[in-house]
């Protein structure tokens, strides 16, 4: 990598205000659950990933997003700007800022409904100039035709494309063909491939690199024919909201800065484990220094205890 090699990340995607209620358990269909106090946090997969890329990953980061002209937009803008993300902001007069209604159960799991609002107004030709951009990071909370157009334009400009295929939906072959790195959780991988068996599903996806996140167990990846495993970092999880987003942002930040794939996976697992130890979406994303500290601790063979003991020394055996 030379001094002129592009190192920045462009995230194009969603930004929401999350309305979060903690409850003993998430409601089943038809059930009403009495929760506890309401809290609001800036969220949305795109914005969470952009903030993770900048704050936890330490990469120069820009984001294309759309917000309404309402009071819900302000905390989202402030969170991103304070996190060091440069914004390409489309203001949408006729739609509300995107909102998400989140129930966080006492075991740390969550259930979410999103009202996309202004996010649905993004178009293929909204993508800004790609000068200095090494990676484009996309999700599926934006209109699918816009996502496909962004991927195509980035590929044509020599920019690598990462897609977090969440929320799960069928992907047109024309989009999959533009993807260098696909990131999914277990449910999304099963939905994408129609295969319940993890190994078979991982082998079936046609992208050159695929990562499947496995919650507390870390992640499994396939890169150019090799299979890699990164164990999770043991933490006391209180809220797993944005764990996957933190993983995606930090993984792509590390790749944009020239780290190898195995190192990038390890950094992503460390950062996303830390994100599980705090409530909220963007509020839970750790700093670069906190990620470094956990990675350093994990590499220290003399480390003897505490609540953040990494499992088993963070190595990635090929499997
Ligand atoms: P998603 O949030 O998209 O469903 P996962 O649940 O697989 O994705 O979590 C993403 C990543 O966050 C995992 O690969 C792991 O590194 C980390 N993670 C999630 N839950 C935990 C946990 N309980 N303890 C430690 N790390 C976790």
Coordinates of N, CA and C in Angstrom, one line a residue, residues 48-174:
X48 N -25.1 3.2 11.9 CA -24.3 2.5 12.9 C -23.0 2.0 12.3
X49 N -23.1 1.5 11.1 CA -21.8 0.9 10.5 C -20.9 2.0 10.1
X50 N -21.4 3.2 9.7 CA -20.5 4.3 9.4 C -19.8 4.8 10.7
X51 N -20.6 4.9 11.8 CA -20.0 5.3 13.1 C -18.9 4.3 13.6
X52 N -19.3 3.0 13.4 CA -18.3 2.0 13.9 C -17.0 2.0 13.0
X53 N -17.2 2.3 11.8 CA -16.0 2.3 10.9 C -15.1 3.5 11.3
X54 N -15.7 4.6 11.6 CA -14.9 5.8 12.0 C -14.4 5.7 13.4
X55 N -15.3 5.5 14.4 CA -15.0 5.5 15.8 C -14.2 4.3 16.3
X56 N -14.7 3.1 16.0 CA -14.1 1.9 16.5 C -13.0 1.4 15.5
X57 N -13.2 1.7 14.2 CA -12.3 1.2 13.2 C -11.2 2.2 12.9
X58 N -11.4 3.4 13.2 CA -10.4 4.5 12.9 C -10.1 4.8 11.5
X59 N -11.1 4.5 10.6 CA -10.9 4.8 9.2 C -11.5 6.1 8.8
X60 N -10.9 6.9 7.9 CA -11.7 8.0 7.3 C -12.9 7.5 6.7
X61 N -14.1 8.1 7.1 CA -15.4 7.5 6.7 C -16.3 8.6 6.3
X62 N -17.0 8.4 5.1 CA -18.1 9.3 4.7 C -19.4 8.5 4.6
X63 N -20.5 9.1 4.7 CA -21.8 8.4 4.6 C -22.8 9.2 3.7
X64 N -23.4 8.4 2.8 CA -24.6 8.9 2.0 C -25.8 8.5 2.8
X65 N -26.7 9.5 3.2 CA -27.9 9.2 4.0 C -29.0 10.2 3.6
X66 N -30.2 9.8 4.0 CA -31.3 10.7 3.7 C -32.1 10.9 5.1
X67 N -32.4 12.1 5.4 CA -33.2 12.4 6.6 C -34.3 13.3 6.3
X68 N -35.4 13.3 7.2 CA -36.5 14.2 7.0 C -36.2 15.5 7.6
X69 N -37.1 16.5 7.4 CA -37.0 17.8 8.0 C -37.7 17.9 9.3
X70 N -37.3 17.0 10.3 CA -38.0 17.0 11.6 C -37.0 16.9 12.7
X71 N -37.6 16.9 13.9 CA -36.7 16.9 15.1 C -35.9 15.6 15.3
X72 N -36.4 14.5 14.7 CA -35.7 13.2 14.8 C -34.4 13.2 14.1
X73 N -34.2 14.1 13.1 CA -33.0 14.1 12.3 C -31.8 14.6 13.1
X74 N -32.0 15.5 14.0 CA -30.9 16.2 14.6 C -30.0 15.3 15.4
X75 N -30.5 14.4 16.3 CA -29.6 13.6 17.1 C -28.8 12.6 16.2
X76 N -29.4 12.2 15.1 CA -28.7 11.3 14.1 C -27.5 12.1 13.5
X77 N -27.8 13.3 13.0 CA -26.7 14.1 12.4 C -25.6 14.3 13.4
X78 N -26.0 14.7 14.6 CA -25.0 15.1 15.7 C -24.1 13.9 16.0
X79 N -24.7 12.7 16.2 CA -24.0 11.5 16.5 C -22.9 11.2 15.5
X80 N -23.3 11.2 14.2 CA -22.4 10.9 13.1 C -21.3 11.9 13.0
X81 N -21.6 13.2 13.1 CA -20.6 14.2 13.0 C -19.6 14.1 14.2
X82 N -20.2 14.0 15.4 CA -19.3 13.9 16.5 C -18.4 12.6 16.5
X83 N -18.9 11.6 15.8 CA -18.1 10.4 15.6 C -17.0 10.5 14.5
X84 N -17.0 11.7 13.8 CA -16.0 11.9 12.8 C -16.4 11.4 11.4
X85 N -17.7 11.2 11.1 CA -18.2 10.8 9.8 C -18.6 12.0 9.0
X86 N -18.0 12.1 7.8 CA -18.4 13.2 6.9 C -19.7 12.8 6.1
X87 N -20.6 13.8 6.1 CA -22.0 13.4 5.6 C -22.2 13.9 4.2
X88 N -22.8 13.1 3.4 CA -23.5 13.5 2.1 C -24.9 13.3 2.4
X89 N -25.6 14.4 2.8 CA -26.9 14.3 3.4 C -28.0 14.8 2.4
X90 N -28.9 13.9 2.1 CA -30.1 14.3 1.3 C -31.2 14.6 2.2
X91 N -31.7 15.9 2.2 CA -32.8 16.2 3.1 C -34.1 16.0 2.3
X92 N -35.0 15.2 2.9 CA -36.3 14.8 2.2 C -37.5 15.5 2.9
X93 N -38.1 16.5 2.2 CA -39.1 17.3 2.8 C -40.4 16.5 3.1
X94 N -40.8 15.6 2.1 CA -42.1 15.0 2.2 C -42.1 13.7 3.0
X95 N -41.0 13.3 3.6 CA -41.1 12.0 4.4 C -40.4 12.3 5.8
X96 N -40.9 11.5 6.8 CA -40.3 11.6 8.1 C -38.9 10.9 8.2
X97 N -38.1 11.4 9.1 CA -36.8 10.7 9.3 C -37.2 9.2 9.7
X98 N -36.3 8.3 9.3 CA -36.6 6.8 9.6 C -36.6 6.6 11.1
X99 N -37.5 5.6 11.5 CA -37.6 5.3 12.9 C -37.5 3.8 13.1
X100 N -37.0 3.4 14.2 CA -37.1 1.9 14.5 C -37.6 1.7 15.9
X101 N -38.5 0.7 16.1 CA -39.1 0.5 17.3 C -38.5 -0.9 17.9
X102 N -37.8 -0.7 18.9 CA -36.9 -1.8 19.4 C -37.3 -2.3 20.8
X103 N -37.5 -3.6 20.9 CA -37.7 -4.2 22.2 C -36.5 -5.0 22.6
X104 N -35.8 -4.6 23.7 CA -34.7 -5.3 24.2 C -35.1 -6.2 25.4
X105 N -34.9 -7.5 25.2 CA -35.3 -8.4 26.3 C -34.2 -8.5 27.3
X106 N -34.5 -9.0 28.5 CA -33.6 -9.0 29.6 C -32.4 -9.9 29.3
X107 N -32.5 -10.9 28.4 CA -31.4 -11.7 28.1 C -30.5 -11.1 27.0
X108 N -30.8 -9.8 26.6 CA -29.9 -9.1 25.7 C -30.3 -9.2 24.3
X109 N -31.2 -10.1 23.9 CA -31.7 -10.2 22.5 C -32.7 -9.1 22.2
X110 N -32.9 -8.9 20.9 CA -33.8 -7.8 20.6 C -34.8 -8.2 19.4
X111 N -35.9 -7.4 19.3 CA -36.8 -7.6 18.2 C -37.2 -6.2 17.7
X112 N -37.2 -6.0 16.4 CA -37.2 -4.6 15.8 C -38.2 -4.5 14.7
X113 N -38.9 -3.4 14.6 CA -39.7 -3.0 13.4 C -39.2 -1.6 13.0
X114 N -39.0 -1.5 11.7 CA -38.4 -0.2 11.1 C -39.5 0.5 10.3
X115 N -39.6 1.8 10.4 CA -40.4 2.6 9.5 C -39.4 3.4 8.7
X116 N -39.1 3.0 7.4 CA -38.0 3.6 6.7 C -38.1 5.1 6.4
X117 N -39.3 5.7 6.2 CA -39.4 7.1 6.0 C -38.4 7.6 4.9
X118 N -37.6 8.6 5.3 CA -36.7 9.3 4.3 C -35.7 8.3 3.7
X119 N -35.4 7.2 4.4 CA -34.4 6.3 3.8 C -34.9 5.7 2.5
X120 N -36.2 5.6 2.3 CA -36.8 5.0 1.1 C -36.6 6.0 -0.1
X121 N -36.2 7.2 0.1 CA -36.1 8.2 -1.0 C -34.7 8.2 -1.7
X122 N -33.8 7.4 -1.1 CA -32.4 7.4 -1.7 C -32.5 6.7 -3.1
X123 N -31.7 7.3 -4.1 CA -31.7 6.8 -5.4 C -30.3 6.4 -5.9
X124 N -30.3 5.7 -7.0 CA -29.0 5.2 -7.5 C -28.0 6.3 -7.8
X125 N -28.6 7.5 -8.3 CA -27.7 8.5 -8.7 C -27.3 9.5 -7.5
X126 N -27.7 9.1 -6.3 CA -27.3 9.9 -5.1 C -25.8 9.7 -4.7
X127 N -25.2 8.6 -5.2 CA -23.9 8.2 -4.7 C -22.9 9.4 -5.0
X128 N -22.1 9.9 -4.0 CA -21.2 10.9 -4.3 C -19.9 10.4 -5.1
X129 N -19.0 11.3 -5.4 CA -17.8 11.0 -6.1 C -17.0 10.0 -5.2
X130 N -16.3 9.1 -5.8 CA -15.6 8.0 -5.1 C -14.1 8.3 -4.9
X131 N -13.6 9.5 -5.1 CA -12.2 9.8 -4.9 C -11.7 9.4 -3.6
X132 N -10.6 8.6 -3.5 CA -10.0 8.3 -2.2 C -10.7 7.1 -1.5
X133 N -11.8 6.6 -2.1 CA -12.5 5.5 -1.4 C -12.0 4.2 -1.8
X134 N -11.6 3.4 -0.8 CA -11.1 2.0 -1.0 C -12.3 1.0 -1.0
X135 N -13.2 1.2 -0.1 CA -14.4 0.3 0.1 C -15.7 1.0 0.2
X136 N -16.7 0.5 -0.5 CA -18.1 0.9 -0.3 C -18.8 -0.1 0.5
X137 N -19.5 0.3 1.6 CA -20.2 -0.6 2.5 C -21.7 -0.4 2.4
X138 N -22.4 -1.4 2.1 CA -23.9 -1.3 1.8 C -24.6 -2.3 2.7
X139 N -25.9 -2.0 2.9 CA -26.8 -2.9 3.6 C -28.1 -2.9 2.8
X140 N -29.2 -3.6 3.4 CA -30.4 -3.7 2.6 C -31.6 -2.9 3.3
X141 N -31.3 -1.8 4.0 CA -32.4 -1.0 4.5 C -32.6 0.2 3.5
X142 N -32.0 0.2 2.3 CA -32.2 1.2 1.3 C -32.9 0.5 0.1
X143 N -33.5 1.3 -0.8 CA -34.2 0.6 -1.9 C -33.2 -0.3 -2.7
X144 N -33.6 -1.5 -3.0 CA -32.8 -2.5 -3.6 C -32.2 -2.0 -5.0
X145 N -33.0 -1.3 -5.8 CA -32.4 -0.8 -7.1 C -31.3 0.2 -6.8
X146 N -31.4 1.0 -5.8 CA -30.4 2.0 -5.5 C -29.1 1.2 -5.0
X147 N -29.3 0.2 -4.2 CA -28.1 -0.5 -3.7 C -27.4 -1.2 -4.8
X148 N -28.1 -1.7 -5.8 CA -27.5 -2.4 -6.9 C -26.8 -1.4 -7.8
X149 N -27.4 -0.2 -8.0 CA -26.7 0.8 -8.8 C -25.4 1.3 -8.1
X150 N -25.5 1.5 -6.8 CA -24.3 2.0 -6.1 C -23.1 0.9 -6.2
X151 N -23.5 -0.3 -6.0 CA -22.5 -1.4 -6.1 C -21.9 -1.4 -7.5
X152 N -22.7 -1.3 -8.5 CA -22.2 -1.3 -9.9 C -21.3 -0.2 -10.2
X153 N -21.7 1.0 -9.7 CA -20.8 2.2 -9.9 C -19.5 2.1 -9.2
X154 N -19.5 1.6 -8.0 CA -18.2 1.4 -7.3 C -17.3 0.4 -8.0
X155 N -17.9 -0.7 -8.3 CA -17.1 -1.7 -9.0 C -16.5 -1.2 -10.3
X156 N -17.2 -0.4 -11.0 CA -16.7 0.1 -12.3 C -15.6 1.1 -12.0
X157 N -15.6 1.7 -10.8 CA -14.5 2.7 -10.5 C -13.4 2.1 -9.8
X158 N -13.4 0.7 -9.6 CA -12.3 0.0 -9.0 C -12.4 0.0 -7.5
X159 N -13.5 0.4 -6.9 CA -13.7 0.4 -5.4 C -14.3 -1.0 -5.0
X160 N -13.7 -1.5 -4.0 CA -14.2 -2.8 -3.5 C -15.6 -2.6 -2.8
X161 N -16.5 -3.6 -2.9 CA -17.9 -3.5 -2.4 C -18.1 -4.5 -1.3
X162 N -18.6 -4.1 -0.2 CA -19.0 -5.0 0.9 C -20.5 -4.8 1.1
X163 N -21.2 -5.9 1.2 CA -22.6 -5.9 1.4 C -23.0 -6.7 2.7
X164 N -23.6 -6.0 3.6 CA -24.2 -6.7 4.8 C -25.7 -6.9 4.4
X165 N -26.0 -8.2 4.0 CA -27.3 -8.5 3.5 C -28.3 -8.6 4.5
X166 N -28.6 -7.5 5.2 CA -29.5 -7.4 6.3 C -30.4 -6.1 6.1
X167 N -31.7 -6.2 6.4 CA -32.5 -7.4 6.8 C -32.5 -8.4 5.6
X168 N -32.7 -9.7 6.0 CA -32.7 -10.7 5.0 C -33.7 -10.5 3.9
X169 N -33.3 -10.7 2.7 CA -34.2 -10.7 1.5 C -33.5 -11.3 0.4
X170 N -34.2 -11.7 -0.6 CA -33.6 -12.4 -1.8 C -32.8 -11.3 -2.6
X171 N -31.6 -11.7 -3.0 CA -30.7 -10.8 -3.7 C -30.7 -11.1 -5.2
X172 N -30.9 -10.1 -6.1 CA -30.8 -10.4 -7.5 C -29.4 -10.7 -7.9
X173 N -29.2 -11.7 -8.8 CA -27.9 -12.1 -9.2 C -27.0 -10.9 -9.7
X174 N -27.7 -9.9 -10.3 CA -26.9 -8.8 -10.8 C -26.3 -8.0 -9.6

